[in-house]
Amino acid sequence: MMDEARLRADAGHAAWSERFNEMFAQVAGEFENAGSRKRARAYLLGLLSHTERKNGWTLAEFAGDRSPDGMQRLLNFYAWDAGGVRDAVRRFVVAGLGDPAAVLVVDETGFLKKGTRSAGVARQYTGTAGRVENCQVGVFLAYAGPDGARALIDRELYLPEKWTGDRDRCRAAGIGDEVAFATKPALAQKMIERAVAAGVPFCWVAADEVYGQNPGLRGWLEDQQIAYVMAVPCSEMITVAAGRRRADALAALVPGRAWQQLSCADGSKGPRLYDWALIESAGSGHSLLVRRSLHLNEKGERELAYFWCYAPHGASLAELVAVAGARWAVEDCFAEAKNEAGLDHYQVRIYQAWYRHVTLSMLAHAFLAVTARILRPAPPEPPPAGADDGEPAKRGSRSLWTTIQPAEDI
């Protein structure tokens, strides 16, 4: 029995090693010499390890180094193109998870920091803490497949105006004079443009209110004929046949029979069920999607959420609901990348170093995401027509991320 268990462990280790080597071969050319390639490989293996904290010191210890100097040189001084690695991450994700029905999801996450010298750090709101904190904010683009597979494929560091308005401070943090202020929606557009130019297969864009209420981003997507479902505030003004009305005022007019109970996605406890209503607008291809909770909150009210939709070729209520639910994929990516691939464990201050660490973390996360997809059990064969074993159908049984554990030493 021991020999059999050892053989299974050896076979599993060999499979991980082969997959990792195939993945790393796709990015190795972005590193200009053998030293930087070797160091990047060790950095990725450290990010994929079970090491609890994945900063310079712990990654160096995992690699067998006496100090973190080598890892810091990789992030700060070695010659390699983080943009090229980002493009390789995108290609790797598309090859492993690509689907024409996929959704591109935009969102940001915060990285809590002390001090004032790290590029882009400022007191600003972050959903990570749920309040204003001293932090950096990264805007990310996630790729969400219709089967629940997901991974991050792009990233931009948000620089507040207090930073871009102080060029001396920018230069001290390695931010070039050519880097100007850009809003979060502008950063989102930049990343979607890169995905479109690269031929990434997708059908929809989804985002929260920060992006959904921005007319510039919405207008650009519509000019490109890109369908979207993006959250908007209750105060969003919607033009219908009777004139312009607030989103919440329109929702109040929806008759009871017009609400439909649908699941927008599977969560850890099963289907995420809500009541949904669709309100057609006066604009071609546009509609307002309203989500209503099934249960009363502490105030005795059912909570409402609003989504502005653009579907130039038409879409059913069920399809729009599914796209709205796909937005949770980016939250899953943030949790996975932070917990499993050290996305927020870095100890760097320079602008370039932030991009380098985050990109390598995205690559490690993508490796786990694609591997999880490969190892996912095949869905069971449907029962013969009329068969009934007396058991209720299982709901929300999609395979969990936690079934895939990163390898200790590939």
Coordinates of N, CA and C in Angstrom, one line a residue, residues 92-255:
F92 N -2.1 32.4 -22.3 CA -2.2 31.1 -21.5 C -3.6 30.9 -21.0
V93 N -4.2 32.0 -20.5 CA -5.6 31.9 -20.1 C -6.6 31.6 -21.2
V94 N -6.4 32.3 -22.3 CA -7.3 32.0 -23.5 C -7.1 30.6 -24.0
A95 N -5.9 30.1 -24.0 CA -5.7 28.7 -24.5 C -6.3 27.7 -23.6
G96 N -6.3 28.0 -22.3 CA -6.8 27.0 -21.3 C -8.3 27.2 -21.0
L97 N -8.8 28.4 -21.0 CA -10.2 28.7 -20.6 C -11.0 29.4 -21.7
G98 N -10.4 29.7 -22.8 CA -11.1 30.5 -23.8 C -12.5 30.0 -24.2
D99 N -13.4 30.9 -24.4 CA -14.8 30.5 -24.8 C -15.4 31.7 -25.4
P100 N -16.1 31.6 -26.6 CA -16.7 32.8 -27.2 C -17.8 33.4 -26.3
A101 N -18.3 32.7 -25.4 CA -19.4 33.2 -24.5 C -18.9 33.8 -23.2
A102 N -17.6 33.9 -23.1 CA -17.0 34.4 -21.9 C -17.3 35.9 -21.6
V103 N -17.1 36.3 -20.3 CA -17.4 37.7 -19.9 C -16.1 38.3 -19.4
L104 N -15.8 39.5 -19.9 CA -14.7 40.3 -19.3 C -15.2 41.1 -18.2
V105 N -14.6 40.9 -17.0 CA -15.1 41.6 -15.8 C -14.1 42.6 -15.3
V106 N -14.5 43.8 -15.1 CA -13.6 44.9 -14.6 C -13.9 45.1 -13.1
D107 N -12.9 45.2 -12.3 CA -13.1 45.6 -10.9 C -11.7 46.0 -10.3
E108 N -11.7 46.7 -9.2 CA -10.5 47.1 -8.5 C -10.4 46.4 -7.1
T109 N -9.2 46.3 -6.6 CA -9.0 45.8 -5.3 C -7.9 46.6 -4.6
G110 N -7.9 46.8 -3.3 CA -7.0 47.6 -2.6 C -5.9 46.8 -2.0
F111 N -4.7 47.4 -1.8 CA -3.6 46.8 -1.1 C -3.2 47.8 0.0
L112 N -3.5 47.4 1.2 CA -3.3 48.3 2.4 C -1.8 48.5 2.6
K113 N -1.4 49.7 2.8 CA 0.1 50.1 2.9 C 0.2 51.1 4.0
K114 N 1.4 51.1 4.6 CA 1.8 52.2 5.5 C 2.8 53.1 4.8
G115 N 2.8 54.3 5.3 CA 3.8 55.3 4.7 C 3.2 56.0 3.4
T116 N 4.0 56.8 2.8 CA 3.6 57.6 1.7 C 4.4 57.5 0.4
R117 N 5.4 56.5 0.4 CA 6.4 56.5 -0.7 C 6.0 55.5 -1.8
S118 N 5.2 54.5 -1.4 CA 4.9 53.4 -2.4 C 4.1 54.1 -3.6
A119 N 4.4 53.7 -4.8 CA 3.7 54.3 -6.0 C 2.2 54.3 -5.9
G120 N 1.5 55.4 -5.9 CA 0.1 55.5 -5.9 C -0.6 55.4 -4.6
V121 N 0.2 55.2 -3.5 CA -0.4 55.0 -2.2 C -1.1 56.4 -1.7
A122 N -2.3 56.3 -1.2 CA -3.0 57.4 -0.7 C -4.1 57.0 0.2
R123 N -4.7 57.9 0.9 CA -5.9 57.6 1.7 C -7.1 57.6 0.7
Q124 N -7.6 56.5 0.5 CA -8.7 56.4 -0.5 C -9.6 55.2 -0.2
Y125 N -10.8 55.2 -0.7 CA -11.7 54.1 -0.4 C -11.3 52.9 -1.0
T126 N -11.4 51.8 -0.3 CA -11.1 50.4 -0.9 C -12.1 49.5 -0.3
G127 N -12.7 48.7 -1.2 CA -13.7 47.7 -0.8 C -13.0 46.6 0.0
T128 N -11.7 46.4 -0.2 CA -11.0 45.4 0.6 C -11.2 45.6 2.1
A129 N -11.2 46.9 2.5 CA -11.4 47.2 4.0 C -12.8 47.7 4.2
G130 N -13.5 48.1 3.1 CA -14.8 48.6 3.3 C -14.9 50.1 3.8
R131 N -13.7 50.8 3.7 CA -13.7 52.1 4.2 C -12.5 52.8 3.6
V132 N -12.3 54.1 3.9 CA -11.1 54.8 3.4 C -9.9 54.4 4.2
E133 N -8.8 54.0 3.6 CA -7.6 53.5 4.2 C -6.4 54.0 3.4
N134 N -5.2 54.0 4.0 CA -4.0 54.2 3.3 C -3.7 53.0 2.4
C135 N -3.7 53.1 1.1 CA -3.6 51.9 0.3 C -3.2 52.3 -1.1
Q136 N -2.9 51.3 -1.9 CA -2.8 51.3 -3.3 C -4.0 50.7 -3.9
V137 N -4.4 51.1 -5.1 CA -5.6 50.5 -5.7 C -5.2 50.0 -7.1
G138 N -5.4 48.7 -7.4 CA -5.2 48.2 -8.7 C -6.5 47.9 -9.4
V139 N -6.6 48.2 -10.7 CA -7.8 47.9 -11.5 C -7.4 46.7 -12.3
F140 N -8.3 45.7 -12.3 CA -8.0 44.4 -13.0 C -9.1 44.0 -14.0
L141 N -8.7 43.2 -14.9 CA -9.6 42.6 -15.9 C -9.5 41.1 -15.7
A142 N -10.7 40.5 -15.4 CA -10.8 39.1 -15.3 C -11.5 38.5 -16.5
Y143 N -11.2 37.2 -16.7 CA -11.8 36.4 -17.8 C -12.6 35.4 -17.1
A144 N -13.9 35.4 -17.4 CA -14.9 34.5 -16.7 C -15.5 33.6 -17.8
G145 N -15.3 32.3 -17.8 CA -15.9 31.4 -18.7 C -17.3 31.0 -18.3
P146 N -18.1 30.5 -19.2 CA -19.5 30.2 -18.8 C -19.6 29.0 -17.9
D147 N -18.5 28.2 -17.7 CA -18.5 27.0 -16.9 C -18.0 27.3 -15.5
G148 N -17.7 28.6 -15.2 CA -17.2 29.0 -13.9 C -15.7 29.2 -13.8
A149 N -15.0 28.7 -14.8 CA -13.5 29.0 -14.8 C -13.2 30.4 -14.9
R150 N -12.2 30.9 -14.2 CA -11.9 32.4 -14.3 C -10.4 32.6 -13.9
A151 N -9.9 33.7 -14.4 CA -8.5 34.1 -14.1 C -8.4 35.6 -14.5
L152 N -7.3 36.2 -13.9 CA -7.0 37.6 -14.2 C -6.1 37.7 -15.4
I153 N -6.4 38.6 -16.3 CA -5.6 38.7 -17.5 C -5.0 40.1 -17.7
D154 N -5.3 41.1 -16.9 CA -4.7 42.4 -17.1 C -4.8 43.2 -15.8
R155 N -4.0 44.2 -15.7 CA -3.9 45.0 -14.5 C -3.4 46.4 -14.7
E156 N -3.8 47.4 -14.0 CA -3.3 48.7 -14.0 C -3.3 49.3 -12.6
L157 N -2.2 50.0 -12.3 CA -2.2 50.7 -10.9 C -2.8 52.1 -11.1
Y158 N -3.8 52.3 -10.2 CA -4.5 53.6 -10.2 C -3.6 54.6 -9.5
L159 N -3.3 55.8 -10.1 CA -2.6 56.8 -9.5 C -3.5 58.0 -9.3
P160 N -3.8 58.4 -8.0 CA -4.6 59.5 -7.7 C -4.0 60.8 -8.3
E161 N -4.8 61.8 -8.5 CA -4.4 63.1 -9.0 C -3.3 63.8 -8.2
K162 N -3.4 63.5 -6.8 CA -2.3 64.1 -6.0 C -1.0 63.5 -6.3
W163 N -0.9 62.4 -6.9 CA 0.3 61.8 -7.3 C 0.8 62.4 -8.7
T164 N -0.1 62.3 -9.7 CA 0.3 62.7 -11.0 C 0.5 64.2 -11.1
G165 N 0.0 65.0 -10.1 CA 0.2 66.4 -10.1 C 1.5 66.8 -9.4
D166 N 2.3 65.8 -8.9 CA 3.5 66.0 -8.2 C 4.6 65.2 -8.9
R167 N 5.2 65.8 -9.9 CA 6.1 65.0 -10.8 C 7.4 64.6 -10.0
D168 N 7.8 65.4 -9.1 CA 9.0 65.0 -8.3 C 8.7 63.7 -7.4
R169 N 7.5 63.7 -6.9 CA 7.1 62.5 -6.1 C 7.0 61.3 -7.0
C170 N 6.5 61.5 -8.2 CA 6.4 60.4 -9.2 C 7.8 59.9 -9.6
R171 N 8.7 60.8 -9.9 CA 10.0 60.3 -10.3 C 10.7 59.5 -9.1
A172 N 10.5 59.9 -7.9 CA 11.1 59.2 -6.8 C 10.5 57.8 -6.7
A173 N 9.3 57.6 -7.1 CA 8.7 56.3 -7.1 C 8.8 55.5 -8.4
G174 N 9.6 56.1 -9.4 CA 9.9 55.4 -10.6 C 8.7 55.6 -11.6
I175 N 7.9 56.6 -11.4 CA 6.8 56.8 -12.4 C 7.3 57.9 -13.4
G176 N 7.3 57.5 -14.7 CA 7.8 58.4 -15.7 C 7.0 59.6 -15.9
D177 N 7.6 60.6 -16.5 CA 6.8 61.9 -16.8 C 5.7 61.6 -17.8
E178 N 5.8 60.5 -18.6 CA 4.8 60.3 -19.6 C 3.5 59.7 -19.0
V179 N 3.5 59.3 -17.7 CA 2.4 58.6 -17.1 C 1.5 59.7 -16.5
A180 N 0.3 59.9 -17.2 CA -0.6 61.0 -16.8 C -1.7 60.4 -15.9
F181 N -2.5 61.3 -15.3 CA -3.7 60.8 -14.5 C -4.7 60.1 -15.5
A182 N -5.2 59.0 -15.0 CA -6.3 58.3 -15.7 C -7.3 57.8 -14.7
T183 N -8.6 58.0 -15.0 CA -9.6 57.5 -14.1 C -9.7 56.0 -14.1
K184 N -10.3 55.4 -13.2 CA -10.5 54.0 -13.2 C -11.2 53.5 -14.4
P185 N -12.3 54.1 -14.9 CA -12.9 53.7 -16.1 C -12.0 53.8 -17.3
A186 N -11.1 54.8 -17.3 CA -10.2 55.0 -18.5 C -9.2 53.8 -18.4
L187 N -8.8 53.4 -17.3 CA -7.9 52.3 -17.2 C -8.6 51.0 -17.6
A188 N -9.9 50.9 -17.3 CA -10.6 49.7 -17.7 C -10.7 49.7 -19.2
Q189 N -11.0 50.8 -19.8 CA -11.1 50.8 -21.3 C -9.8 50.4 -21.9
K190 N -8.7 50.9 -21.4 CA -7.3 50.6 -21.9 C -7.1 49.1 -21.9
M191 N -7.5 48.4 -20.8 CA -7.3 46.9 -20.7 C -8.3 46.2 -21.7
I192 N -9.5 46.6 -21.8 CA -10.4 46.0 -22.7 C -9.9 46.2 -24.2
E193 N -9.4 47.4 -24.5 CA -8.8 47.6 -25.8 C -7.7 46.6 -26.1
R194 N -6.9 46.3 -25.1 CA -5.8 45.4 -25.3 C -6.4 44.0 -25.6
A195 N -7.4 43.6 -24.8 CA -8.0 42.3 -25.0 C -8.6 42.2 -26.4
V196 N -9.3 43.2 -26.9 CA -9.9 43.2 -28.2 C -8.8 43.1 -29.3
A197 N -7.8 43.9 -29.1 CA -6.7 43.9 -30.1 C -6.0 42.5 -30.2
A198 N -6.0 41.8 -29.1 CA -5.3 40.5 -29.0 C -6.2 39.4 -29.5
G199 N -7.5 39.7 -29.8 CA -8.4 38.7 -30.3 C -8.9 37.8 -29.2
V200 N -9.0 38.3 -28.0 CA -9.5 37.5 -26.9 C -11.0 37.1 -27.2
P201 N -11.4 35.9 -27.1 CA -12.8 35.5 -27.4 C -13.7 35.9 -26.2
F202 N -14.7 36.7 -26.3 CA -15.6 37.0 -25.3 C -16.9 37.6 -25.9
C203 N -17.9 37.7 -25.1 CA -19.2 38.1 -25.6 C -19.8 39.3 -24.8
W204 N -19.3 39.5 -23.6 CA -19.9 40.6 -22.7 C -18.8 41.2 -21.9
V205 N -19.1 42.4 -21.4 CA -18.3 43.1 -20.3 C -19.3 43.3 -19.2
A206 N -18.7 43.1 -18.0 CA -19.5 43.3 -16.7 C -18.7 44.1 -15.8
A207 N -19.3 45.0 -15.0 CA -18.6 45.8 -14.0 C -19.5 46.4 -13.0
D208 N -19.0 47.0 -11.9 CA -19.8 47.6 -10.9 C -20.1 49.0 -11.2
E209 N -20.7 49.7 -10.2 CA -21.1 51.1 -10.4 C -20.0 52.1 -10.8
V210 N -18.8 51.9 -10.3 CA -17.7 52.8 -10.6 C -17.6 52.9 -12.1
Y211 N -17.8 51.8 -12.8 CA -17.6 51.8 -14.3 C -19.0 51.9 -15.0
G212 N -20.0 51.4 -14.4 CA -21.3 51.4 -15.1 C -21.9 52.8 -15.2
Q213 N -21.6 53.7 -14.2 CA -22.2 55.0 -14.3 C -21.3 56.0 -15.1
N214 N -20.2 55.5 -15.7 CA -19.3 56.3 -16.5 C -19.7 56.4 -17.9
P215 N -20.2 57.6 -18.4 CA -20.7 57.6 -19.8 C -19.6 57.4 -20.8
G216 N -18.4 57.8 -20.5 CA -17.3 57.7 -21.5 C -17.0 56.2 -21.8
L217 N -16.9 55.4 -20.7 CA -16.7 53.9 -20.9 C -17.9 53.3 -21.6
R218 N -19.1 53.6 -21.2 CA -20.3 53.1 -21.9 C -20.4 53.4 -23.3
G219 N -20.1 54.7 -23.6 CA -20.1 55.2 -25.0 C -19.1 54.5 -25.9
W220 N -17.9 54.3 -25.3 CA -16.8 53.6 -26.1 C -17.2 52.1 -26.4
L221 N -17.8 51.4 -25.4 CA -18.2 50.0 -25.6 C -19.3 50.0 -26.7
E222 N -20.2 50.9 -26.6 CA -21.3 50.9 -27.6 C -20.8 51.2 -29.0
D223 N -19.8 52.1 -29.1 CA -19.2 52.4 -30.4 C -18.5 51.2 -31.0
Q224 N -18.0 50.3 -30.1 CA -17.3 49.1 -30.5 C -18.3 47.9 -30.7
Q225 N -19.6 48.2 -30.4 CA -20.6 47.2 -30.5 C -20.3 46.0 -29.5
I226 N -19.8 46.4 -28.3 CA -19.5 45.4 -27.3 C -20.7 45.4 -26.3
A227 N -21.3 44.3 -26.1 CA -22.4 44.2 -25.2 C -21.9 44.2 -23.7
Y228 N -22.8 44.8 -22.8 CA -22.3 44.9 -21.4 C -23.5 44.8 -20.5
V229 N -23.3 44.5 -19.2 CA -24.2 44.5 -18.1 C -23.4 45.2 -17.0
M230 N -23.7 46.4 -16.6 CA -22.9 47.1 -15.6 C -23.8 47.7 -14.6
A231 N -23.4 47.6 -13.3 CA -24.2 48.1 -12.2 C -24.3 49.7 -12.3
V232 N -25.4 50.2 -11.9 CA -25.6 51.7 -11.8 C -26.3 52.0 -10.5
P233 N -26.2 53.3 -10.0 CA -26.9 53.6 -8.8 C -28.4 53.8 -9.0
C234 N -29.1 53.8 -7.9 CA -30.5 53.9 -8.0 C -31.0 55.3 -8.6
S235 N -30.1 56.2 -8.5 CA -30.4 57.6 -9.1 C -30.1 57.7 -10.6
E236 N -29.6 56.6 -11.2 CA -29.4 56.7 -12.6 C -30.7 57.1 -13.4
M237 N -30.5 58.0 -14.3 CA -31.7 58.5 -15.1 C -31.8 57.6 -16.3
I238 N -33.0 57.1 -16.5 CA -33.3 56.2 -17.6 C -34.4 56.8 -18.5
T239 N -34.2 56.8 -19.8 CA -35.2 57.3 -20.7 C -36.1 56.2 -21.2
V240 N -37.4 56.3 -20.9 CA -38.4 55.3 -21.3 C -39.4 56.0 -22.2
A241 N -40.4 55.3 -22.7 CA -41.4 56.0 -23.6 C -42.1 57.1 -22.9
A242 N -42.3 57.0 -21.5 CA -43.0 58.1 -20.8 C -42.1 59.2 -20.4
G243 N -40.8 59.2 -20.7 CA -39.9 60.2 -20.3 C -38.7 59.7 -19.5
R244 N -38.0 60.6 -18.9 CA -36.8 60.2 -18.1 C -37.2 60.0 -16.6
R245 N -36.8 58.9 -16.1 CA -37.1 58.5 -14.7 C -35.9 57.9 -14.0
R246 N -35.8 58.1 -12.7 CA -34.8 57.4 -11.9 C -35.0 55.9 -12.0
A247 N -33.9 55.2 -11.8 CA -34.0 53.7 -11.9 C -34.9 53.2 -10.8
D248 N -34.7 53.7 -9.5 CA -35.6 53.2 -8.4 C -37.1 53.6 -8.6
A249 N -37.4 54.7 -9.3 CA -38.7 55.0 -9.6 C -39.3 54.1 -10.6
L250 N -38.6 53.7 -11.6 CA -39.0 52.7 -12.6 C -39.3 51.3 -11.9
A251 N -38.3 50.9 -11.0 CA -38.5 49.6 -10.3 C -39.8 49.6 -9.5
A252 N -40.1 50.7 -8.9 CA -41.3 50.8 -8.1 C -42.6 50.6 -8.9
L253 N -42.5 50.8 -10.3 CA -43.7 50.6 -11.1 C -43.9 49.2 -11.7
V254 N -42.9 48.3 -11.4 CA -42.9 47.0 -12.0 C -44.0 46.2 -11.3
P255 N -45.0 45.6 -12.0 CA -46.1 44.9 -11.3 C -45.5 43.5 -10.8

